[in-house]
Short mmCIF file of C-alpha atoms and ligand atoms in Angstrom, two decimals:
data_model
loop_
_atom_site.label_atom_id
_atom_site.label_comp_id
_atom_site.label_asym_id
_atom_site.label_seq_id
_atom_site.Cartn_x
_atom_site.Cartn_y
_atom_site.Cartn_z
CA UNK A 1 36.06 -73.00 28.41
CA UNK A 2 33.34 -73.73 30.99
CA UNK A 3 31.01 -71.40 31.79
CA UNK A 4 29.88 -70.84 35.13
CA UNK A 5 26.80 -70.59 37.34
CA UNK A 6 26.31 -67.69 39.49
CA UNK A 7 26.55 -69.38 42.77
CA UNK A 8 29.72 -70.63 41.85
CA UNK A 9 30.87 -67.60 41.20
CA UNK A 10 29.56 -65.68 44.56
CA UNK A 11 31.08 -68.93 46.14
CA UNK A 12 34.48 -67.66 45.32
CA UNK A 13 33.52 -64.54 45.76
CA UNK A 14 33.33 -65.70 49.51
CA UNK A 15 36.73 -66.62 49.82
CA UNK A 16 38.29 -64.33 47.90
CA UNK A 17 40.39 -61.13 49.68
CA UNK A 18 41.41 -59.52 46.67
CA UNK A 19 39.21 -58.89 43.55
CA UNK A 20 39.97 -57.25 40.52
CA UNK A 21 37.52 -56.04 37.53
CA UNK A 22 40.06 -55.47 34.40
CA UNK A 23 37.91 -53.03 31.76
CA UNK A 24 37.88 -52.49 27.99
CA UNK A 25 35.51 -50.30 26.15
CA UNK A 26 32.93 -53.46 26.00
CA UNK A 27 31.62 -52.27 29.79
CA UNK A 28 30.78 -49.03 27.97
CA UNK A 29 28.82 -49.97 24.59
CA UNK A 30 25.68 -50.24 26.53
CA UNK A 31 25.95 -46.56 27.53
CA UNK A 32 26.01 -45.70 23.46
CA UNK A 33 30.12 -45.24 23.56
CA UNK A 34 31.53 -46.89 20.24
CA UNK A 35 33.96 -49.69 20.91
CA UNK A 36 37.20 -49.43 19.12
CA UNK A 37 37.45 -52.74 16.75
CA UNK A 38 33.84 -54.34 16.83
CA UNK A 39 32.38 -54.63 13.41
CA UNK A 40 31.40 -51.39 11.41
CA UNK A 41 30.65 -49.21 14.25
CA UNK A 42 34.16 -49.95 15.70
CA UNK A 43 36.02 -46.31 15.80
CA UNK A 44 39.46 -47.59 14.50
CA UNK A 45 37.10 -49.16 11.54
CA UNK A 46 36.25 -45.58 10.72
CA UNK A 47 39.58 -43.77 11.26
CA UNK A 48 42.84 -44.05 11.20
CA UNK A 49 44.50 -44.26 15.31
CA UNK A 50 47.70 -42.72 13.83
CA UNK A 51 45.90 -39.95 12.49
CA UNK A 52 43.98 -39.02 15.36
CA UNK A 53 45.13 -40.65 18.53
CA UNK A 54 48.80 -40.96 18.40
CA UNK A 55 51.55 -38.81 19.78
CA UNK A 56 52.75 -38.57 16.46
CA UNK A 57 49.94 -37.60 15.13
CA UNK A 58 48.92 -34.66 17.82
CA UNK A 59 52.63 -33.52 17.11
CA UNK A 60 52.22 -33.29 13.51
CA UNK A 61 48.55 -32.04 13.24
CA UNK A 62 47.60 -30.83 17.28
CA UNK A 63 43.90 -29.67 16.21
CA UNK A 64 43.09 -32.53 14.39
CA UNK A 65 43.69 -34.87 17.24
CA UNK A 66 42.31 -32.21 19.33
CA UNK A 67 39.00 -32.25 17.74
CA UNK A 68 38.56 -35.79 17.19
CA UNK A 69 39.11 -36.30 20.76
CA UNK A 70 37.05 -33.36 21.78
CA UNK A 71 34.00 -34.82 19.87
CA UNK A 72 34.31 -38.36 21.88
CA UNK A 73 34.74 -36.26 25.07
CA UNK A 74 31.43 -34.64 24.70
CA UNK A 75 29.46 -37.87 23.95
CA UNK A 76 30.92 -39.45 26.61
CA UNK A 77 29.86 -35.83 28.68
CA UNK A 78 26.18 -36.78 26.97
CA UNK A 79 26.05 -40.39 28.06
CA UNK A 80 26.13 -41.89 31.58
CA UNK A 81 27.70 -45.02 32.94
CA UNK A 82 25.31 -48.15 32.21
CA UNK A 83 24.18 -50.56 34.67
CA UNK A 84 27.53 -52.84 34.19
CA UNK A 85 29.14 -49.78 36.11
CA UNK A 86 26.76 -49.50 38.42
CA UNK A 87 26.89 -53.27 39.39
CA UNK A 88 30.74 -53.06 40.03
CA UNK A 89 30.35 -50.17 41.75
CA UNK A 90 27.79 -51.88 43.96
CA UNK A 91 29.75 -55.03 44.09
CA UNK A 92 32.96 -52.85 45.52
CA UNK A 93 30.33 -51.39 48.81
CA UNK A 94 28.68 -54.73 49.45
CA UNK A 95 32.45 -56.47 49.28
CA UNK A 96 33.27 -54.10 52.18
CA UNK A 97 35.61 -56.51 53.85
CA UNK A 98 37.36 -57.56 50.77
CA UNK A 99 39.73 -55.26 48.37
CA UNK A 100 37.73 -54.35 45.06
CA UNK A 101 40.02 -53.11 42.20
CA UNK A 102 38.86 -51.66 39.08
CA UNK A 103 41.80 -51.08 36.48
CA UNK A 104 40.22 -49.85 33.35
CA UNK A 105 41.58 -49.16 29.68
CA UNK A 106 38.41 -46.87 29.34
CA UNK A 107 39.39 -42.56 29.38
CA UNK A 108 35.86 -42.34 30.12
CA UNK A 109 35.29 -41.92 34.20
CA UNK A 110 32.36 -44.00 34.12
CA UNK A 111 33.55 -46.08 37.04
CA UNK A 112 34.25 -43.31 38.97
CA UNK A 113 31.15 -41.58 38.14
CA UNK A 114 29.01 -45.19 39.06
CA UNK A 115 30.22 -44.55 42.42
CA UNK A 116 34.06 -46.88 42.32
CA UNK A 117 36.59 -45.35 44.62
CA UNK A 118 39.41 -47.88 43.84
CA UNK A 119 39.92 -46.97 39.82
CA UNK A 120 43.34 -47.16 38.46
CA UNK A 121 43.01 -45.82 34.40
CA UNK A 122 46.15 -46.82 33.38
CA UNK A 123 45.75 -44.97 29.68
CA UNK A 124 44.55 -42.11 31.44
CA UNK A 125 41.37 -39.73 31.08
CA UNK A 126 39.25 -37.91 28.53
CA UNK A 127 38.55 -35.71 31.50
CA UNK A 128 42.03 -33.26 32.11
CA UNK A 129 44.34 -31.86 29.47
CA UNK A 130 48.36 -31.48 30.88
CA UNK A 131 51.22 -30.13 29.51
CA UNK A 132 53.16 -32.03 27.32
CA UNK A 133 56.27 -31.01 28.76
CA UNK A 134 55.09 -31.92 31.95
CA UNK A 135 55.95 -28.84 33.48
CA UNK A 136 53.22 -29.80 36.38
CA UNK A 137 50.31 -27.81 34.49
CA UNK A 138 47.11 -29.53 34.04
CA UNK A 139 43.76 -28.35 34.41
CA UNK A 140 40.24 -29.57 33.70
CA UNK A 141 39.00 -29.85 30.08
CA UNK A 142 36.74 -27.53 29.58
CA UNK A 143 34.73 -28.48 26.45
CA UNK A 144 34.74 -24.43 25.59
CA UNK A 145 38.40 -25.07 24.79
CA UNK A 146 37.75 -26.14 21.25
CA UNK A 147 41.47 -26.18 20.16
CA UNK A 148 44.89 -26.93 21.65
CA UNK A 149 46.74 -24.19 23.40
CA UNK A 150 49.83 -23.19 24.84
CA UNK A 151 50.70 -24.49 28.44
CA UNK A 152 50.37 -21.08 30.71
CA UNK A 153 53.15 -21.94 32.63
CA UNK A 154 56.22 -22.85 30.45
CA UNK A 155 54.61 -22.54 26.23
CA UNK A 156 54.62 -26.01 25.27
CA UNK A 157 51.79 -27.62 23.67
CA UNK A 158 48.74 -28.41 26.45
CA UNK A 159 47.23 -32.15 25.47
CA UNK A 160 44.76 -33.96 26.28
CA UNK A 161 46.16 -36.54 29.95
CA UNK A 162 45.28 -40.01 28.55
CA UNK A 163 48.00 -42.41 27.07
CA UNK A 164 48.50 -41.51 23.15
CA UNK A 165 49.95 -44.62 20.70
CA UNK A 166 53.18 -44.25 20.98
CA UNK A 167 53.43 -43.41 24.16
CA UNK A 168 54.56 -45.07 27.33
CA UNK A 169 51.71 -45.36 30.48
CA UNK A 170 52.10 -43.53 33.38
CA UNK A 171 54.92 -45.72 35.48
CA UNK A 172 53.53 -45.72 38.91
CA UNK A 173 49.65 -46.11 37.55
CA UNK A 174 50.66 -49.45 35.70
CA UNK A 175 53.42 -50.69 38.89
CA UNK A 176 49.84 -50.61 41.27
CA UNK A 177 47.64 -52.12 38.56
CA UNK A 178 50.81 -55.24 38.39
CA UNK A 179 50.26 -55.24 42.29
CA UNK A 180 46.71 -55.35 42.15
CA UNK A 181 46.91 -58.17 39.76
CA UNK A 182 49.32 -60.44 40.74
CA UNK A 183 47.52 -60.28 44.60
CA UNK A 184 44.12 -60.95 43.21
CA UNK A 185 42.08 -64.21 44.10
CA UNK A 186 39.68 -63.52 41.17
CA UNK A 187 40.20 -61.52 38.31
CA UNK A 188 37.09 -60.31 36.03
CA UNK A 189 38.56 -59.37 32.26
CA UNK A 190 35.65 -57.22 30.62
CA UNK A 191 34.96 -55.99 27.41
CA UNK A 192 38.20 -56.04 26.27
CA UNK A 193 39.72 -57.68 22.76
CA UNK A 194 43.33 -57.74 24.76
CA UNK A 195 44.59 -56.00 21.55
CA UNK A 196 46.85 -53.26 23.27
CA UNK A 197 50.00 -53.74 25.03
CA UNK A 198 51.23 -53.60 28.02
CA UNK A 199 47.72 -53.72 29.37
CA UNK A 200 46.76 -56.74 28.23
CA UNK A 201 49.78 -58.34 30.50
CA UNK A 202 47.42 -58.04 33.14
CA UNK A 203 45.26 -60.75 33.17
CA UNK A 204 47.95 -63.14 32.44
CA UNK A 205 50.27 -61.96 35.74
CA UNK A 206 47.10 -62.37 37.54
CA UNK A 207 46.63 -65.87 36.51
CA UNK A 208 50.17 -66.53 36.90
CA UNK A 209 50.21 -66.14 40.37
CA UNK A 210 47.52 -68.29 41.20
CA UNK A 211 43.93 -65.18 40.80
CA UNK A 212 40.93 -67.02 39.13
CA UNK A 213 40.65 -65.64 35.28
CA UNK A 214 36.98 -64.79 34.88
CA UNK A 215 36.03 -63.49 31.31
CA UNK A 216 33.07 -61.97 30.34
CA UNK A 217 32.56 -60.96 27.10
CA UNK A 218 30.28 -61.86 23.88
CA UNK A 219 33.25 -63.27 21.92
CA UNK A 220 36.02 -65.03 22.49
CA UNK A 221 39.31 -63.15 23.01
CA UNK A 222 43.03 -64.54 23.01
CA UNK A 223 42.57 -65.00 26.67
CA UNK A 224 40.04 -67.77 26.18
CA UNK A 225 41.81 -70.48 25.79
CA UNK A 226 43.55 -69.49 29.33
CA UNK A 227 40.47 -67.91 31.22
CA UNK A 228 39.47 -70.88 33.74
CA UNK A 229 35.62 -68.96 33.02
CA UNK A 230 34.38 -67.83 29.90
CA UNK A 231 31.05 -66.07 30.38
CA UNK A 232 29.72 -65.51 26.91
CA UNK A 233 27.30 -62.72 27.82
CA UNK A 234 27.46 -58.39 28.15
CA UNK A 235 28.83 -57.14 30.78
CA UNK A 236 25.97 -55.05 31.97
CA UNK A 237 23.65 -58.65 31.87
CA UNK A 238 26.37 -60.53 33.88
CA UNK A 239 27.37 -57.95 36.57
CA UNK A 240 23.48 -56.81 37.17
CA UNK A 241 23.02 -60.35 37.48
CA UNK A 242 25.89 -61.23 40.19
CA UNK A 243 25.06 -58.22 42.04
CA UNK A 244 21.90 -59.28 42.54
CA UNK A 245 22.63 -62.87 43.29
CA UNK A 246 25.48 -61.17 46.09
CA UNK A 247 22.80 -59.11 47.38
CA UNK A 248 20.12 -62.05 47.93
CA UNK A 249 22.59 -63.73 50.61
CA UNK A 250 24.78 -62.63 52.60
CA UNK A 251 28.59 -62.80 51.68
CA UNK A 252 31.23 -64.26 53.96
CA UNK A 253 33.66 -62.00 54.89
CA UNK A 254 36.34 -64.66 54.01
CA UNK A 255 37.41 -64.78 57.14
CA UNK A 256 36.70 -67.72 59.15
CA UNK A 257 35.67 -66.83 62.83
CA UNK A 258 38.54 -69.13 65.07
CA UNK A 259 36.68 -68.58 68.24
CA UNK A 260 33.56 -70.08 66.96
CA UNK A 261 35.97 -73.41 66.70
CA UNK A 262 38.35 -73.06 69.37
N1 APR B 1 29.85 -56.50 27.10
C1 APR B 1 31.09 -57.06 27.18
N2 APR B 1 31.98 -57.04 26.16
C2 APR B 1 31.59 -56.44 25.01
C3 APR B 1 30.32 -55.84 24.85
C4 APR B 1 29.43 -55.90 25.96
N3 APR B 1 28.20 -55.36 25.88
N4 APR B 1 30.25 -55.32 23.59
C5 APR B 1 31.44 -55.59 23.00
N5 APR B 1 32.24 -56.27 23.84
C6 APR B 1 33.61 -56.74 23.64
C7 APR B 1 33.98 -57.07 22.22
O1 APR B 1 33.70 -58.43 21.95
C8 APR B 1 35.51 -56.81 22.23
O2 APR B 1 36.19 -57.99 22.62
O3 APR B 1 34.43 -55.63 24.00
C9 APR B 1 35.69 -55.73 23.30
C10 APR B 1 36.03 -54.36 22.75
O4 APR B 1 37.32 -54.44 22.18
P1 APR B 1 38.04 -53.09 21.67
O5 APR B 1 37.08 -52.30 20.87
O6 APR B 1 39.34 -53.51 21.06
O7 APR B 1 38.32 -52.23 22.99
P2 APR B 1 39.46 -52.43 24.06
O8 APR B 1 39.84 -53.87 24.21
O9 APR B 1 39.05 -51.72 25.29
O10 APR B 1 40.71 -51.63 23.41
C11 APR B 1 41.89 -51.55 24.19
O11 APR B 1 42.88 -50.09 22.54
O12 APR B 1 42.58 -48.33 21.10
C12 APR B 1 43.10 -48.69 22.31
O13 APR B 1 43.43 -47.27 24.15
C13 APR B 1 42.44 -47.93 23.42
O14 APR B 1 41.88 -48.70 25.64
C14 APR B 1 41.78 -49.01 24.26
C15 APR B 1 42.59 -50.24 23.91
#
C-alpha cells in the first residue's frame, strides 16, 4: 500500500468531521508495556492466555489469574503513557471543531491519563475490579488487594473489569465504538495485529462506509492489503510527527465559511 506524506495526511485531516484512533498494545511498547504476540518478549509467547487471562481460567484457578494480572497492573502503575499518547491526546484539543475518538483494546488508561476525554476501552480496564455476578459492586483496584475476594455486597467472586477470553464485551461500549466507526472520515488503526475478535471488525465497518483506513504500524497486518495508507513506522514517531506538522499551520475547521462566497 502507499504510504503517505504528512501534508497529505493533515490535508484530510482538514476535511474530516469525524476521526477515529483504533489502539492495540503497539501504542504502548514505547512506554516498556510488553505487547502480546511480537517476537520473544510477546506475553502470550511466555504464557499460556487460557491459563491466566480467560474466564475459564479465573473460574478454575481465581489467584492465579489474579496475580498474573496484578503483576501487569503494577508495571503499567510504574510506567507512563509515551509520547504516541500524548500526540493523540494533543491531536483531540487542537481538532477542537472536529469529533476525536479513541477506541482502544489497551486495559491500560494511558489515553486517559495523556489527557483523551473521548476513550471507549471496549475490553475494559486494568484499573477497577467488579463483581462477577454483576450485582452493581465495583470498586477501585487497590494494588494492596493481592488476592481475589468475595464481592461485599452479594459473595460472589470480585474480578478484575476488563474483557476475559471467553467472554463477551460490554454491549453498549462496543454499539458506540460501531457508531464511532462507521461515521468516521478517517480512521487511524495502531499497534494492533487485528488478532482478536469482534474488535478487529472495526476498522473494516469503518472502511465500509466510506472513513479513510490509515495504518500505522511496523509490520504489516491482515488489514494491509485493505488500508488505503500503510505507514510503516511506531506509533509514537508517526503521531509526534503529525502533531507537530498540525500544530505548524493552522487546521481548517472543515467547514467552509458560505458568507465569505455568497
Ligand atoms: N508502534 C506501532 N505498532 C507497534 C509498535 C510500535 N512501536 N510495536 C509493535 N507494534 C505492533 C506489532 O507489529 C503488532 O502488529 O503492535 C501490534 C501488537 O499486536 P498484539 O501484541 O497482538 O496486540 P493487540 O493487537 O493489541 O492484541 C489485541 O489481544 O490478547 C488480546 O485483549 C488482548 O487487546 C488485546 C488483543
Amino acid at each position: 500500500m502507499p504510504s503517505m506524506s504528512l501534508e497529505a495526511i493533515v490535508s484530510m485531516l482538514d476535511d474530516a468531521q469525524q476521526v477515529v484512533v483504533f489502539s492495540g498494545a503497539g501504542l504502548s511498547a514505547d512506554s516498556g508495556i510488553p505487547t502480546f504476540r511480537d517476537g520473544a518478549t510477546g506475553l502470550w509467547n511466555n504464557v499460556d492466555p487460557d491459563e491466566v487471562a480467560s474466564i475459564d481460567g479465573f473460574l478454575r484457578n481465581p489467584r492465579r489469574v489474579w496475580n498474573w494480572l496484578l503483576q501487569l497492573k503494577n508495571l503499567v502503575d510504574d510506567r507512563r503513557p509515551n509520547a504516541g499518547h500524548q500526540a493523540i491526546a494533543r491531536l483531540e484539543a487542537i481538532c477542537a471543531a472536529k469529533q476525536v475518538t479513541v477506541i482502544t483494546q489497551n486495559i491500560d488508561g494511558y489515553h486517559a491519563r495523556a489527557g483523551n476525554e473521548h476513550v471507549l476501552e471496549v475490553h475494559g480496564t486494568i484499573h477497577h475490579v467488579r463483581c462477577h455476578r454483576r450485582c452493581g459492586f465495583a470498586d477501585s483496584w487497590d494494588h494492596r488487594a493481592e488476592e481475589p475476594y468475595p464481592c461485599p455486597a452479594c459473595g460472589a467472586p470480585v474480578r478484575p473489569d476488563l474483557v476475559m477470553f471467553g467472554e463477551a464485551l460490554e454491549e453498549e461500549v462496543f454499539a458506540a465504538a460501531e457508531a464511532r466507526s462507521v461515521s468516521a472520515d478517517i480512521f487511524f488503526c495502531v499497534g494492533t495485529s487485528l488478532t482478536v475478535q469482534p474488535a478487529v471488525r472495526l476498522p473494516m465497518w469503518a472502511k465500509s462506509a466510506g472513513a479513510v483506513l490509515v495504518e500505522v504500524n511496523p509490520h504489516p497486518t491482515p488489514l494491509s492489503p485493505t488500508a488505503d495508507y500503510s505507514i510503516r513506522s511506531g506509533a509514537s514517531q508517526f503521531f509526534a510527527a503529525l502533531c507537530g506538522e498540525v500544530e505548524s499551520r493552522p487546521l481548517q475547521t472543515g467547514k467552509r465559511d458560505d458568507r465569505a462566497i455568497a
